[in-house]
Coordinates of C-alpha atoms in Angstrom, one line a residue:
Chain A
M340 CA 10.1 -65.7 -51.8
N341 CA 13.1 -67.9 -51.1
L342 CA 16.4 -67.6 -52.8
I343 CA 16.1 -70.7 -55.0
T344 CA 12.7 -69.6 -56.3
R345 CA 13.9 -66.1 -57.1
F346 CA 17.0 -67.6 -58.7
T347 CA 14.9 -70.0 -60.8
I348 CA 12.4 -67.3 -61.9
L349 CA 15.3 -65.1 -63.0
F350 CA 16.8 -67.9 -64.9
I351 CA 13.5 -68.8 -66.6
I352 CA 13.0 -65.2 -67.7
V353 CA 16.5 -64.9 -69.1
S354 CA 16.3 -68.3 -70.8
A355 CA 12.9 -67.4 -72.3
I356 CA 14.4 -64.3 -73.9
V357 CA 17.4 -66.4 -75.1
F358 CA 15.0 -69.0 -76.6
V359 CA 12.9 -66.3 -78.4
V360 CA 16.0 -64.7 -79.9
G361 CA 17.5 -68.1 -80.6
G362 CA 14.3 -69.2 -82.3
M363 CA 14.4 -66.2 -84.6
I364 CA 18.0 -66.8 -85.5
S365 CA 17.3 -70.5 -86.1
Y366 CA 14.4 -69.5 -88.3
K367 CA 16.6 -67.2 -90.4
V368 CA 19.4 -69.7 -90.7
I369 CA 17.1 -72.6 -91.6
A370 CA 15.1 -70.5 -94.0
K371 CA 18.2 -69.4 -95.8
E372 CA 19.6 -72.8 -95.9
I373 CA 16.4 -74.3 -97.3
K374 CA 16.2 -71.5 -99.9
S375 CA 19.7 -72.1 -101.2
E376 CA 19.1 -75.8 -101.2
E377 CA 15.9 -75.4 -103.3
R378 CA 17.7 -73.2 -105.8
R379 CA 20.5 -75.7 -106.1
F380 CA 17.9 -78.4 -106.8
L381 CA 16.2 -76.3 -109.4
M382 CA 19.5 -75.5 -111.0
T383 CA 20.3 -79.2 -111.2
R384 CA 17.0 -79.8 -112.9
Y385 CA 17.7 -76.9 -115.3
Q386 CA 21.0 -78.3 -116.2
G387 CA 19.4 -81.7 -116.9
L388 CA 16.8 -80.0 -119.0
L389 CA 19.4 -78.2 -121.1
E390 CA 21.2 -81.5 -121.7
Y391 CA 17.9 -83.0 -122.8
L392 CA 17.3 -80.1 -125.2
Q393 CA 20.7 -80.6 -126.7
R394 CA 19.9 -84.2 -127.5
H395 CA 16.3 -83.7 -128.6
Q396 CA 14.8 -81.1 -130.8
V397 CA 11.5 -80.0 -129.3
E398 CA 8.9 -77.3 -130.1
G399 CA 8.0 -76.9 -126.5
F400 CA 6.2 -78.8 -123.7
T401 CA 4.7 -78.4 -120.4
R402 CA 5.0 -81.2 -118.0
N403 CA 6.2 -82.1 -114.6
K404 CA 6.4 -78.4 -113.4
T405 CA 8.6 -77.6 -116.4
S406 CA 7.5 -75.5 -119.3
V407 CA 9.7 -75.1 -122.4
Q408 CA 8.7 -72.9 -125.2
L409 CA 10.4 -72.1 -128.5
V410 CA 10.8 -68.4 -128.9
P411 CA 12.0 -66.2 -131.8
M412 CA 15.7 -65.6 -132.1
E413 CA 15.2 -61.9 -131.4
T414 CA 14.2 -62.7 -127.8
P415 CA 17.0 -61.5 -125.6
L416 CA 18.8 -64.2 -123.7
H417 CA 18.0 -64.3 -120.0
P418 CA 20.2 -66.1 -117.5
P419 CA 18.4 -68.3 -114.9
S420 CA 16.7 -66.1 -112.2
F421 CA 14.6 -67.1 -109.2
S422 CA 11.4 -65.7 -107.9
D423 CA 8.6 -66.8 -105.7
T424 CA 5.2 -67.2 -107.1
L425 CA 1.7 -68.5 -106.3
I426 CA 0.6 -71.4 -108.3
V427 CA -2.9 -72.8 -108.1
N428 CA -2.7 -76.5 -107.5
E429 CA -4.7 -78.4 -110.2
H430 CA -6.0 -81.1 -107.9
Y431 CA -6.9 -79.1 -104.9
Q432 CA -7.7 -75.7 -106.5
H433 CA -5.5 -74.3 -103.8
P434 CA -2.8 -71.7 -104.3
E435 CA 0.6 -72.9 -103.3
N436 CA 3.8 -71.0 -102.8
Q437 CA 6.4 -72.1 -105.3
I438 CA 9.8 -71.1 -106.4
K439 CA 10.1 -70.3 -110.1
L440 CA 13.1 -70.4 -112.3
Y441 CA 12.9 -68.3 -115.4
S442 CA 15.4 -68.2 -118.2
V443 CA 15.8 -67.7 -122.0
A444 CA 18.5 -70.0 -123.2
E445 CA 20.0 -70.8 -126.6
V446 CA 20.4 -74.5 -127.4
N447 CA 21.6 -75.8 -130.7
G448 CA 20.8 -72.5 -132.4
R449 CA 17.3 -72.3 -131.0
R450 CA 16.1 -70.2 -128.3
Y451 CA 13.8 -71.5 -125.6
R452 CA 12.0 -69.8 -122.8
I453 CA 12.3 -72.1 -119.8
V454 CA 10.2 -71.8 -116.7
Q455 CA 10.5 -74.3 -113.9
Y456 CA 8.7 -74.6 -110.6
D457 CA 9.2 -76.3 -107.5
L458 CA 7.3 -76.6 -104.2
I459 CA 9.0 -74.7 -101.5
V460 CA 8.9 -75.1 -97.7
E461 CA 6.7 -72.3 -96.5
S462 CA 8.0 -69.9 -93.8
D463 CA 4.9 -70.8 -91.6
D464 CA 6.1 -74.3 -91.6
I465 CA 9.6 -73.3 -90.6
I466 CA 8.4 -71.0 -87.9
H467 CA 6.1 -73.7 -86.7
S468 CA 8.8 -76.4 -86.4
V469 CA 11.3 -74.0 -85.0
T470 CA 8.8 -72.9 -82.3
K471 CA 7.9 -76.4 -81.6
S472 CA 11.4 -77.6 -81.1
M473 CA 12.4 -74.6 -79.1
L474 CA 9.4 -75.1 -76.8
I475 CA 10.2 -78.7 -76.3
T476 CA 13.8 -77.8 -75.5
F477 CA 12.6 -75.1 -73.2
F478 CA 10.3 -77.4 -71.3
I479 CA 13.1 -79.9 -70.9
L480 CA 15.2 -77.1 -69.5
L481 CA 12.5 -76.1 -67.1
G482 CA 12.2 -79.7 -65.9
S483 CA 15.9 -79.9 -65.4
L484 CA 15.9 -76.6 -63.7
A485 CA 13.2 -77.6 -61.2
F486 CA 15.2 -80.8 -60.6
I487 CA 18.4 -78.9 -59.9
A488 CA 16.6 -76.3 -57.8
I489 CA 15.1 -79.1 -55.6
L490 CA 18.5 -80.8 -55.5
I491 CA 20.2 -77.5 -54.4
S492 CA 17.7 -76.5 -51.9
Y493 CA 17.5 -80.0 -50.3
Y494 CA 21.1 -81.0 -50.4
M495 CA 23.4 -78.1 -51.0
F496 CA 21.4 -75.7 -48.9
A497 CA 21.0 -78.2 -46.1
P498 CA 23.8 -76.7 -44.0
F499 CA 22.2 -73.3 -44.5
R500 CA 18.9 -74.5 -43.2
V501 CA 20.5 -76.0 -40.2
L502 CA 22.2 -72.7 -39.6
L503 CA 18.9 -70.8 -39.9
S504 CA 17.1 -73.0 -37.4
K505 CA 20.0 -72.8 -35.0
I506 CA 20.0 -69.0 -35.2
Q507 CA 16.3 -69.0 -34.6
K508 CA 16.6 -71.1 -31.5
F509 CA 19.5 -69.1 -30.3
S510 CA 18.9 -67.3 -27.0
L511 CA 21.3 -65.0 -25.2
K512 CA 20.5 -66.9 -22.0
D513 CA 22.0 -70.1 -23.2
P514 CA 25.5 -70.3 -21.9
E515 CA 26.6 -72.0 -25.1
P516 CA 27.3 -70.3 -28.5
I517 CA 25.8 -71.7 -31.7
D518 CA 27.6 -74.9 -32.6
L519 CA 27.8 -75.5 -36.3
S520 CA 29.3 -78.5 -38.0
E521 CA 31.8 -78.2 -40.9
T522 CA 30.2 -78.4 -44.4
N523 CA 31.9 -79.0 -47.7
I524 CA 31.0 -75.6 -49.0
K525 CA 33.5 -72.9 -48.4
E526 CA 31.1 -70.0 -48.1
F527 CA 28.9 -71.8 -45.6
N528 CA 32.0 -72.6 -43.5
H529 CA 32.9 -68.9 -43.5
L530 CA 29.4 -68.0 -42.4
N531 CA 29.4 -70.7 -39.7
H532 CA 32.7 -69.6 -38.3
F533 CA 31.6 -66.0 -38.3
L534 CA 28.3 -66.8 -36.6
M535 CA 30.0 -68.9 -34.0
E536 CA 32.4 -66.2 -33.1
M537 CA 29.7 -63.6 -33.1
T538 CA 27.3 -65.5 -30.8
S539 CA 30.0 -66.4 -28.3
K540 CA 31.0 -62.7 -28.2
M541 CA 27.3 -61.8 -27.8
I542 CA 27.0 -64.2 -24.9
T543 CA 30.0 -63.0 -23.1
D544 CA 28.9 -59.4 -23.6
Y545 CA 25.5 -60.1 -22.4
Q546 CA 26.8 -62.0 -19.3
S547 CA 29.1 -59.2 -18.4
L548 CA 26.3 -56.6 -18.9
K549 CA 24.1 -58.7 -16.6
E550 CA 26.8 -59.1 -14.0
F551 CA 27.4 -55.4 -14.2
T552 CA 23.8 -54.5 -13.5
E553 CA 23.6 -57.0 -10.7
N554 CA 26.8 -55.7 -9.2
A555 CA 26.0 -52.1 -9.8
S556 CA 22.9 -52.5 -7.7
H557 CA 24.8 -54.2 -4.9
E558 CA 27.9 -52.1 -5.1
L559 CA 26.0 -48.8 -5.1
Q560 CA 23.6 -49.7 -2.3
T561 CA 26.5 -50.4 0.1
P562 CA 28.1 -46.9 -0.2
I563 CA 24.6 -45.4 0.0
A564 CA 24.0 -47.5 3.2
I565 CA 27.2 -46.1 4.6
I566 CA 26.2 -42.5 3.9
Q567 CA 22.8 -43.2 5.3
G568 CA 24.2 -44.8 8.4
K569 CA 26.7 -42.0 8.9
L570 CA 24.0 -39.4 8.6
D571 CA 21.9 -41.3 11.1
N572 CA 24.8 -41.4 13.5
L573 CA 25.4 -37.7 12.9
L574 CA 21.8 -36.9 13.8
D575 CA 22.4 -38.6 17.1
E576 CA 25.1 -36.2 18.0
M577 CA 24.3 -33.6 20.6
N578 CA 24.5 -29.9 20.1
L579 CA 23.5 -29.7 16.5
T580 CA 22.2 -26.5 15.2
S581 CA 18.8 -26.4 13.5
E582 CA 20.6 -25.7 10.1
Q583 CA 22.9 -28.6 10.5
V584 CA 20.0 -30.9 11.2
S585 CA 18.0 -29.7 8.3
T586 CA 21.0 -30.1 6.1
I587 CA 21.5 -33.7 7.3
I588 CA 17.8 -34.4 6.7
S589 CA 17.9 -33.0 3.2
M590 CA 21.0 -35.1 2.5
Q591 CA 19.1 -38.1 3.8
N592 CA 16.3 -37.4 1.4
T593 CA 18.7 -37.1 -1.5
V594 CA 20.4 -40.4 -0.5
N595 CA 17.0 -42.0 -0.3
R596 CA 16.2 -40.8 -3.9
L597 CA 19.5 -42.1 -5.1
S598 CA 18.9 -45.5 -3.6
K599 CA 15.4 -45.7 -5.1
L600 CA 16.8 -44.6 -8.5
T601 CA 19.4 -47.3 -8.4
S602 CA 17.0 -50.0 -7.5
S603 CA 14.4 -48.8 -10.1
L604 CA 17.0 -48.8 -12.9
S605 CA 18.2 -52.2 -11.8
L606 CA 14.7 -53.4 -11.8
L607 CA 14.2 -52.1 -15.4
T608 CA 17.3 -53.9 -16.5
K609 CA 16.3 -57.1 -14.7
I610 CA 12.9 -57.1 -16.5
D611 CA 14.7 -56.4 -19.7
N612 CA 17.0 -59.4 -19.1
H613 CA 13.9 -61.6 -18.5
E614 CA 15.0 -62.5 -15.0
F615 CA 11.5 -62.9 -13.8
N616 CA 10.5 -66.0 -15.7
Q617 CA 8.5 -67.8 -13.0
V618 CA 4.8 -67.1 -13.6
E619 CA 1.6 -68.2 -11.9
A620 CA -2.1 -67.5 -12.4
L621 CA -2.8 -64.6 -10.1
D622 CA -6.2 -63.2 -9.0
L623 CA -5.8 -59.6 -10.0
S624 CA -9.2 -58.7 -8.5
K625 CA -8.0 -60.0 -5.1
M626 CA -4.7 -58.2 -5.4
I627 CA -6.4 -54.9 -6.0
N628 CA -8.8 -55.3 -3.2
E629 CA -6.0 -56.1 -0.8
L630 CA -3.9 -53.2 -2.0
L631 CA -6.5 -50.5 -1.8
P632 CA -6.7 -50.3 2.0
E633 CA -2.9 -49.4 2.0
Y634 CA -3.9 -46.2 0.4
D635 CA -6.8 -45.3 2.7
E636 CA -4.8 -42.6 4.6
L637 CA -3.3 -41.1 1.5
I638 CA -6.6 -40.9 -0.2
S639 CA -8.4 -39.5 2.8
L640 CA -5.7 -36.9 3.4
K641 CA -6.0 -35.5 -0.1
E642 CA -9.8 -35.9 0.2
I643 CA -9.9 -37.9 -3.0
K644 CA -13.1 -39.6 -3.9
L645 CA -12.3 -43.2 -4.6
E646 CA -14.6 -45.3 -6.8
W647 CA -13.9 -48.8 -7.9
E648 CA -15.6 -51.4 -10.0
V649 CA -13.6 -54.6 -9.8
T650 CA -14.8 -57.6 -11.6
D651 CA -14.3 -60.7 -9.5
Q652 CA -11.7 -63.4 -10.3
V653 CA -9.9 -61.7 -13.1
S654 CA -6.9 -64.0 -13.5
I655 CA -3.6 -63.0 -15.0
V656 CA -0.6 -65.2 -15.6
A657 CA 2.4 -63.2 -14.4
Y658 CA 5.2 -63.0 -11.8
K659 CA 3.5 -61.8 -8.6
V660 CA 6.0 -59.2 -7.6
L661 CA 6.0 -57.6 -11.0
L662 CA 2.2 -57.4 -11.0
Q663 CA 2.3 -55.8 -7.6
I664 CA 4.9 -53.2 -8.8
L665 CA 2.6 -52.5 -11.8
L666 CA -0.4 -51.9 -9.6
T667 CA 1.4 -49.8 -6.9
N668 CA 3.1 -47.7 -9.6
L669 CA -0.2 -46.9 -11.3
I670 CA -2.1 -46.2 -8.1
N671 CA 0.7 -44.2 -6.6
N672 CA 0.8 -42.0 -9.7
A673 CA -3.0 -41.6 -9.7
I674 CA -2.8 -40.3 -6.2
R675 CA 0.4 -38.3 -6.4
H676 CA -0.7 -36.4 -9.4
N677 CA -4.2 -36.0 -8.2
I678 CA -5.7 -32.7 -7.1
E679 CA -7.1 -31.9 -3.7
S680 CA -10.7 -33.3 -3.5
G681 CA -10.1 -35.0 -6.8
R682 CA -11.5 -38.2 -8.1
L683 CA -9.9 -41.7 -8.6
V684 CA -11.7 -44.5 -10.4
I685 CA -10.3 -48.0 -10.6
Q686 CA -12.0 -50.2 -13.1
L687 CA -11.1 -53.9 -13.7
T688 CA -12.7 -56.1 -16.2
A689 CA -11.6 -59.4 -17.7
N690 CA -10.0 -57.4 -20.6
Y691 CA -8.5 -54.3 -19.1
L692 CA -7.5 -52.4 -16.0
R693 CA -8.4 -48.7 -16.2
I694 CA -7.3 -46.0 -13.7
R695 CA -8.8 -42.6 -14.2
N696 CA -7.9 -39.7 -12.0
S697 CA -8.5 -36.0 -12.0
G698 CA -5.3 -34.0 -12.4
D699 CA -3.6 -31.1 -14.0
D700 CA -3.4 -30.8 -17.7
L701 CA -0.2 -32.0 -19.4
D702 CA 1.9 -30.0 -21.7
V703 CA 3.3 -33.0 -23.5
A704 CA 1.7 -36.0 -25.1
P705 CA 0.6 -38.4 -22.4
L706 CA 2.2 -41.4 -24.1
L707 CA 5.7 -39.8 -23.6
F708 CA 5.4 -40.5 -19.9
F709 CA 6.1 -44.2 -20.7
E710 CA 9.7 -43.1 -21.5
R711 CA 12.3 -43.1 -18.8
F712 CA 12.8 -39.9 -16.8
K713 CA 9.9 -38.1 -18.5
K714 CA 8.1 -35.9 -16.0
S715 CA 5.6 -33.1 -16.5
N716 CA 7.4 -31.1 -13.8
Q717 CA 11.1 -31.8 -14.1
G718 CA 11.7 -30.4 -10.7
S719 CA 9.2 -32.7 -9.0
N720 CA 10.1 -35.3 -6.4
S721 CA 9.1 -38.3 -8.5
L722 CA 11.8 -40.3 -10.1
G723 CA 10.2 -40.4 -13.5
L724 CA 10.6 -44.1 -13.8
G725 CA 7.2 -45.4 -12.6
L726 CA 5.5 -45.5 -15.9
A727 CA 8.7 -46.7 -17.7
I728 CA 8.6 -49.7 -15.4
V729 CA 4.9 -50.2 -16.0
K730 CA 5.6 -50.2 -19.8
K731 CA 8.4 -52.7 -19.4
I732 CA 6.2 -55.0 -17.4
C733 CA 3.5 -54.7 -20.0
E734 CA 6.0 -55.5 -22.7
I735 CA 7.0 -58.9 -21.2
Y736 CA 3.5 -60.0 -20.6
S737 CA 2.2 -58.6 -24.0
F738 CA -0.2 -56.2 -22.3
T739 CA -1.0 -52.9 -24.0
P740 CA -0.6 -49.8 -22.0
D741 CA -2.3 -46.6 -23.0
Y742 CA -2.5 -43.1 -21.5
Q743 CA -5.0 -40.5 -22.5
M744 CA -6.1 -37.1 -21.3
E745 CA -9.8 -36.4 -21.5
K746 CA -11.7 -33.5 -20.0
G747 CA -9.2 -32.9 -17.2
E748 CA -9.0 -36.7 -16.5
H749 CA -5.9 -38.8 -16.8
I750 CA -7.0 -42.2 -18.2
L751 CA -4.5 -45.1 -17.9
T752 CA -5.6 -48.3 -19.5
I753 CA -3.8 -51.6 -19.4
T754 CA -5.3 -54.0 -21.9
F755 CA -4.5 -57.7 -21.2
Chain B
M898 CA 22.3 -58.7 24.0
K899 CA 25.1 -60.0 21.8
I900 CA 25.1 -59.4 18.1
L901 CA 27.3 -60.7 15.3
V902 CA 27.5 -58.4 12.3
V903 CA 28.5 -60.3 9.2
E904 CA 29.3 -57.7 6.6
D905 CA 32.1 -57.4 4.1
N906 CA 32.3 -53.6 4.2
S907 CA 34.3 -52.6 7.2
E908 CA 33.0 -49.0 7.2
L909 CA 29.4 -50.1 7.3
I910 CA 30.3 -52.5 10.2
T911 CA 31.8 -49.6 12.1
I912 CA 28.8 -47.5 11.7
I913 CA 26.4 -50.3 12.7
N914 CA 28.6 -51.2 15.7
A915 CA 28.8 -47.6 16.8
Y916 CA 25.0 -47.3 16.7
L917 CA 24.2 -50.6 18.3
T918 CA 26.8 -50.2 21.0
R919 CA 25.2 -47.0 22.1
E920 CA 22.0 -49.0 22.3
G921 CA 23.8 -51.2 24.8
F922 CA 24.3 -54.2 22.6
V923 CA 27.6 -56.1 22.5
C924 CA 28.7 -56.3 18.9
E925 CA 31.2 -58.5 17.2
R926 CA 32.2 -58.2 13.6
A927 CA 33.0 -60.8 10.9
I928 CA 34.0 -59.6 7.4
N929 CA 33.6 -62.9 5.6
L930 CA 32.1 -66.4 5.9
R931 CA 35.1 -68.0 7.3
S932 CA 35.6 -65.6 10.3
A933 CA 31.8 -65.7 10.8
R934 CA 31.9 -69.5 11.1
D935 CA 34.9 -69.3 13.5
K936 CA 33.1 -66.8 15.7
L937 CA 29.8 -68.8 15.7
Y938 CA 31.6 -71.9 16.9
A939 CA 33.5 -70.0 19.6
F940 CA 30.8 -67.7 21.1
A941 CA 27.0 -67.6 21.5
Y942 CA 25.1 -64.8 19.9
D943 CA 21.5 -63.7 20.2
V944 CA 21.1 -62.2 16.8
V945 CA 23.2 -62.4 13.7
L946 CA 23.1 -59.6 11.1
L947 CA 23.8 -61.3 7.8
D948 CA 24.9 -59.7 4.5
L949 CA 24.2 -62.1 1.7
N950 CA 27.0 -61.0 -0.6
L951 CA 30.2 -62.0 1.0
P952 CA 33.7 -62.2 -0.6
D953 CA 34.0 -65.9 0.1
G954 CA 30.5 -67.1 -0.7
D955 CA 26.8 -66.7 -0.4
G956 CA 25.5 -65.6 3.0
L957 CA 22.6 -68.1 2.7
T958 CA 25.1 -71.0 3.4
L959 CA 25.8 -69.4 6.8
L960 CA 22.0 -69.1 7.4
D961 CA 21.8 -72.8 6.8
L962 CA 24.6 -73.5 9.2
I963 CA 23.0 -71.4 11.9
K964 CA 19.6 -73.0 11.5
T965 CA 21.1 -76.4 11.8
N966 CA 23.4 -75.8 14.8
W967 CA 21.8 -73.0 16.7
P968 CA 18.1 -72.9 16.0
N969 CA 17.5 -70.3 18.7
M970 CA 19.7 -67.7 17.2
G971 CA 17.9 -64.9 15.4
V972 CA 19.0 -64.0 11.9
L973 CA 18.4 -60.7 10.2
I974 CA 19.4 -60.6 6.6
V975 CA 20.7 -57.3 5.5
S976 CA 21.2 -57.3 1.8
A977 CA 21.9 -54.9 -1.0
K978 CA 20.9 -57.6 -3.4
N979 CA 17.6 -56.0 -4.3
A980 CA 16.6 -59.3 -5.8
L981 CA 13.1 -60.0 -4.9
D982 CA 13.8 -63.7 -4.7
D983 CA 16.6 -63.4 -2.1
R984 CA 14.1 -62.0 0.4
L985 CA 11.7 -64.9 -0.1
K986 CA 14.5 -67.5 -0.1
G987 CA 16.0 -66.0 3.0
L988 CA 12.7 -66.0 4.9
D989 CA 11.9 -69.5 3.6
M990 CA 15.2 -70.8 5.0
G991 CA 14.4 -69.5 8.4
A992 CA 15.7 -66.0 8.6
D993 CA 13.7 -63.9 11.0
D994 CA 13.6 -60.8 8.9
Y995 CA 15.0 -59.1 5.9
L996 CA 16.2 -55.5 5.6
P997 CA 17.2 -54.2 2.3
K998 CA 20.2 -51.7 2.1
P999 CA 20.2 -48.8 2.6
F1000 CA 18.4 -48.7 5.8
H1001 CA 18.0 -46.3 8.8
M1002 CA 19.8 -47.2 11.9
A1003 CA 16.6 -46.7 13.9
E1004 CA 14.9 -49.3 11.6
L1005 CA 17.7 -51.7 12.1
N1006 CA 17.5 -51.2 15.9
A1007 CA 13.8 -51.8 15.9
R1008 CA 14.1 -55.0 13.8
I1009 CA 16.9 -56.4 16.0
K1010 CA 14.9 -55.8 19.1
A1011 CA 11.8 -57.3 17.6
I1012 CA 13.7 -60.4 16.7
Y1013 CA 15.3 -60.6 20.1
R1014 CA 12.0 -60.3 21.8
R1015 CA 10.3 -62.9 19.7
R1016 CA 13.1 -65.3 20.4
H1017 CA 13.8 -64.7 24.1
Q1018 CA 10.7 -63.6 25.8
Q1019 CA 7.9 -66.1 26.4
G1020 CA 4.3 -65.0 26.8
D1021 CA 3.0 -61.6 26.3
V1022 CA 5.8 -59.0 26.0
N1023 CA 5.6 -55.8 27.8
L1024 CA 7.5 -52.7 26.8
V1025 CA 7.5 -50.1 29.5
F1026 CA 8.4 -46.5 29.1
K1027 CA 7.7 -44.5 32.2
E1028 CA 4.0 -44.6 32.8
I1029 CA 3.4 -46.1 29.4
S1030 CA 3.2 -49.8 29.0
M1031 CA 2.8 -51.6 25.7
S1032 CA 1.7 -55.2 25.3
I1033 CA 3.2 -56.2 22.0
D1034 CA 1.2 -59.3 21.2
S1035 CA -2.2 -58.1 22.1
R1036 CA -1.3 -54.6 20.8
E1037 CA -2.7 -52.8 23.8
V1038 CA -1.3 -49.7 25.4
F1039 CA -1.8 -48.7 29.0
V1040 CA -1.1 -45.2 30.3
Q1041 CA -1.0 -45.3 34.1
N1042 CA -2.7 -48.6 33.9
K1043 CA -5.5 -47.2 31.9
L1044 CA -6.1 -48.7 28.5
I1045 CA -6.0 -46.3 25.6
E1046 CA -7.4 -46.9 22.1
L1047 CA -4.8 -46.5 19.4
T1048 CA -5.1 -47.1 15.7
Q1049 CA -2.8 -49.6 14.2
K1050 CA -0.5 -46.9 12.8
E1051 CA -0.5 -45.1 16.1
F1052 CA 0.5 -48.2 17.9
D1053 CA 3.3 -48.9 15.5
L1054 CA 4.4 -45.3 15.8
L1055 CA 4.5 -45.4 19.6
H1056 CA 6.3 -48.8 19.5
Y1057 CA 8.9 -47.3 17.2
F1058 CA 9.4 -44.4 19.5
V1059 CA 9.8 -46.6 22.6
V1060 CA 12.2 -48.9 20.9
N1061 CA 14.2 -45.9 19.7
K1062 CA 13.9 -43.9 22.8
N1063 CA 16.3 -40.9 23.2
R1064 CA 17.0 -41.0 19.5
L1065 CA 16.2 -38.4 17.0
L1066 CA 13.8 -39.9 14.5
T1067 CA 13.2 -37.9 11.3
K1068 CA 9.9 -37.8 9.5
Q1069 CA 11.4 -39.7 6.7
T1070 CA 12.6 -42.5 9.0
I1071 CA 9.2 -42.7 10.6
A1072 CA 7.3 -42.6 7.3
E1073 CA 9.5 -45.4 5.9
H1074 CA 8.9 -47.5 9.0
L1075 CA 5.2 -47.1 8.9
W1076 CA 4.4 -47.3 5.2
G1077 CA 7.4 -48.8 3.5
D1078 CA 7.4 -48.1 -0.2
Y1079 CA 3.7 -47.5 -0.6
M1080 CA 4.0 -43.8 -0.1
D1081 CA 5.8 -40.9 -1.4
M1082 CA 8.1 -39.2 1.1
V1083 CA 6.6 -35.8 0.9
D1084 CA 3.0 -36.9 1.1
S1085 CA 3.6 -39.1 4.0
F1086 CA 5.3 -36.4 6.1
D1087 CA 1.9 -34.9 6.8
F1088 CA 0.6 -38.2 8.1
V1089 CA 3.5 -38.5 10.4
Y1090 CA 2.6 -35.1 11.8
Q1091 CA -1.1 -36.1 12.0
H1092 CA -0.4 -39.4 13.7
I1093 CA 2.0 -37.9 16.2
K1094 CA -0.5 -35.2 17.1
N1095 CA -3.2 -37.8 17.7
L1096 CA -0.9 -40.0 19.7
R1097 CA 0.2 -37.1 22.0
K1098 CA -3.4 -36.2 22.5
K1099 CA -4.5 -39.7 23.4
I1100 CA -1.6 -40.1 25.9
A1101 CA -2.3 -36.7 27.4
E1102 CA -6.0 -37.5 27.7
A1103 CA -5.1 -40.6 29.7
G1104 CA -3.0 -38.5 32.1
G1105 CA 0.4 -39.3 30.6
Q1106 CA 3.2 -36.9 30.1
D1107 CA 4.2 -35.7 26.7
Y1108 CA 7.6 -37.3 26.1
I1109 CA 7.7 -36.7 22.4
S1110 CA 9.5 -33.5 21.5
T1111 CA 9.8 -31.9 18.1
L1112 CA 13.3 -31.1 17.2
Y1113 CA 14.3 -28.5 14.7
G1114 CA 11.0 -28.8 13.0
S1115 CA 12.0 -31.9 11.1
G1116 CA 12.4 -34.7 13.6
Y1117 CA 11.1 -36.1 16.8
K1118 CA 12.6 -37.6 19.9
M1119 CA 11.0 -39.5 22.8
K1120 CA 13.0 -38.5 25.8
E1121 CA 13.0 -40.1 29.2

């Protein structure tokens, strides 16, 4: 629900309540006013009647909603009092609500009982007209409200909508911050200035982060290359003891891990930064078939039984190198964590790639392995980044990675 | 063979120079694009080792210059920019090879020699080590003029040994050379052992001497 609608609904609810209460008040005021007006009118007629009785001596009469009757002198005097009564209309045989004036008055030494009636405005009628007028006013208000809402949302909120669409289109990769024109509304100007500052800050932060990761990879690899080179040169020295050589070699292994770690982390960041935008339609079936021979030796050494069912011409739109990394990471894992004389099944259909391999049971939930540095054996040689990279690649191409354990088999599925 | 090493890190240059000099190469150094250009105009080189990230610009511009003026000069890009694109771009622009940092000196040595051979020797190239003769293009190996059957990996292994003769090669270096990133280090060490065993056996069967010695249980050296 948008702001204007919400605003309007709230306004309608409040004004409905105000109109109901206002209606009740109007009814009371109008009813009271009418009543006093009716009494005043009856009193005027009463005064007129008294004047008439002074001039004429009558025994009594009933006409024109007035009844005058001569009463004995003992009858106590009664000042004019009002009451409501039901009178049956002679023509329509229909009871009508009327106001009644009753009095016993003495005129020229004679006492009269005087009763006068008058039609009154019924409360139904008052309620009816008040409701009617209130409703009409209410609808006029609704109409104007709708008009104002449209006006506000189309004209006054125009800068806001521009702002929204610009924010939507904003991408960190654009070198330019959001550019917003001045409006004649103070709050929007504040918001615009704030957003312009924020986005330009975001862009510079993002750029420096990107530069940092790019540089980190470069700047770290050079010192590593120096260590590597020095160790190589050291190995060439004559007269090394066996301990010295094995120390150098273990240092080389550590340096190698360090280098792979750096480049894996930098790869993760680069995927995160969407640096691999070029995509092409790739024949995944062909890629797998070409890749498998690379693993022949590894598979035969571990005496792993390899089975594969690869559907032909499964096409995936992606960046080739990333897809290769995805495949090698998955197959490497399936072999590395396999057991001697184990089993490896590679299945590719148009909808998914599934790699099943025998292996040891896991003591943590398999899906946790998609997190960085999560390893079943923390002391193992692997970096713990392989599946994190797989997950990241899946993310940018909207693939769904899944990892299940079933009867001693690790089942990794990538659904396209 | 004359090599120009273009690299902004002087320490790395020193290490590379030390290694390559022992190999019998003549090495010159350039620590930025400007001095590299000066040297290129002044002297002739067989192979240029080119780092892409230089303080005064992109190494690829130098590659362009070399390809325009000295098309016969070999170029080996050595870059820490692990960018996947750089490799393709460099090779597209005419570089002979691409070696990501960090690298083993033995690997660098092998790549430089391969570039040199491709550029300077016409026809079938023969590498000779004592009674062993390797024909690089046809991938044939003769021991005392007798052809021996080697697998692809065994051939690459022997080639690596011959190119890096008298050098200690660790299992790790050999594994990386043979399989690149496809394999885990630890797993592949067993293969190195297997392949060396087979290679020794095949050479011995053809009447060759065993020149490969195991050193300290963790490396190998092919000694003359």
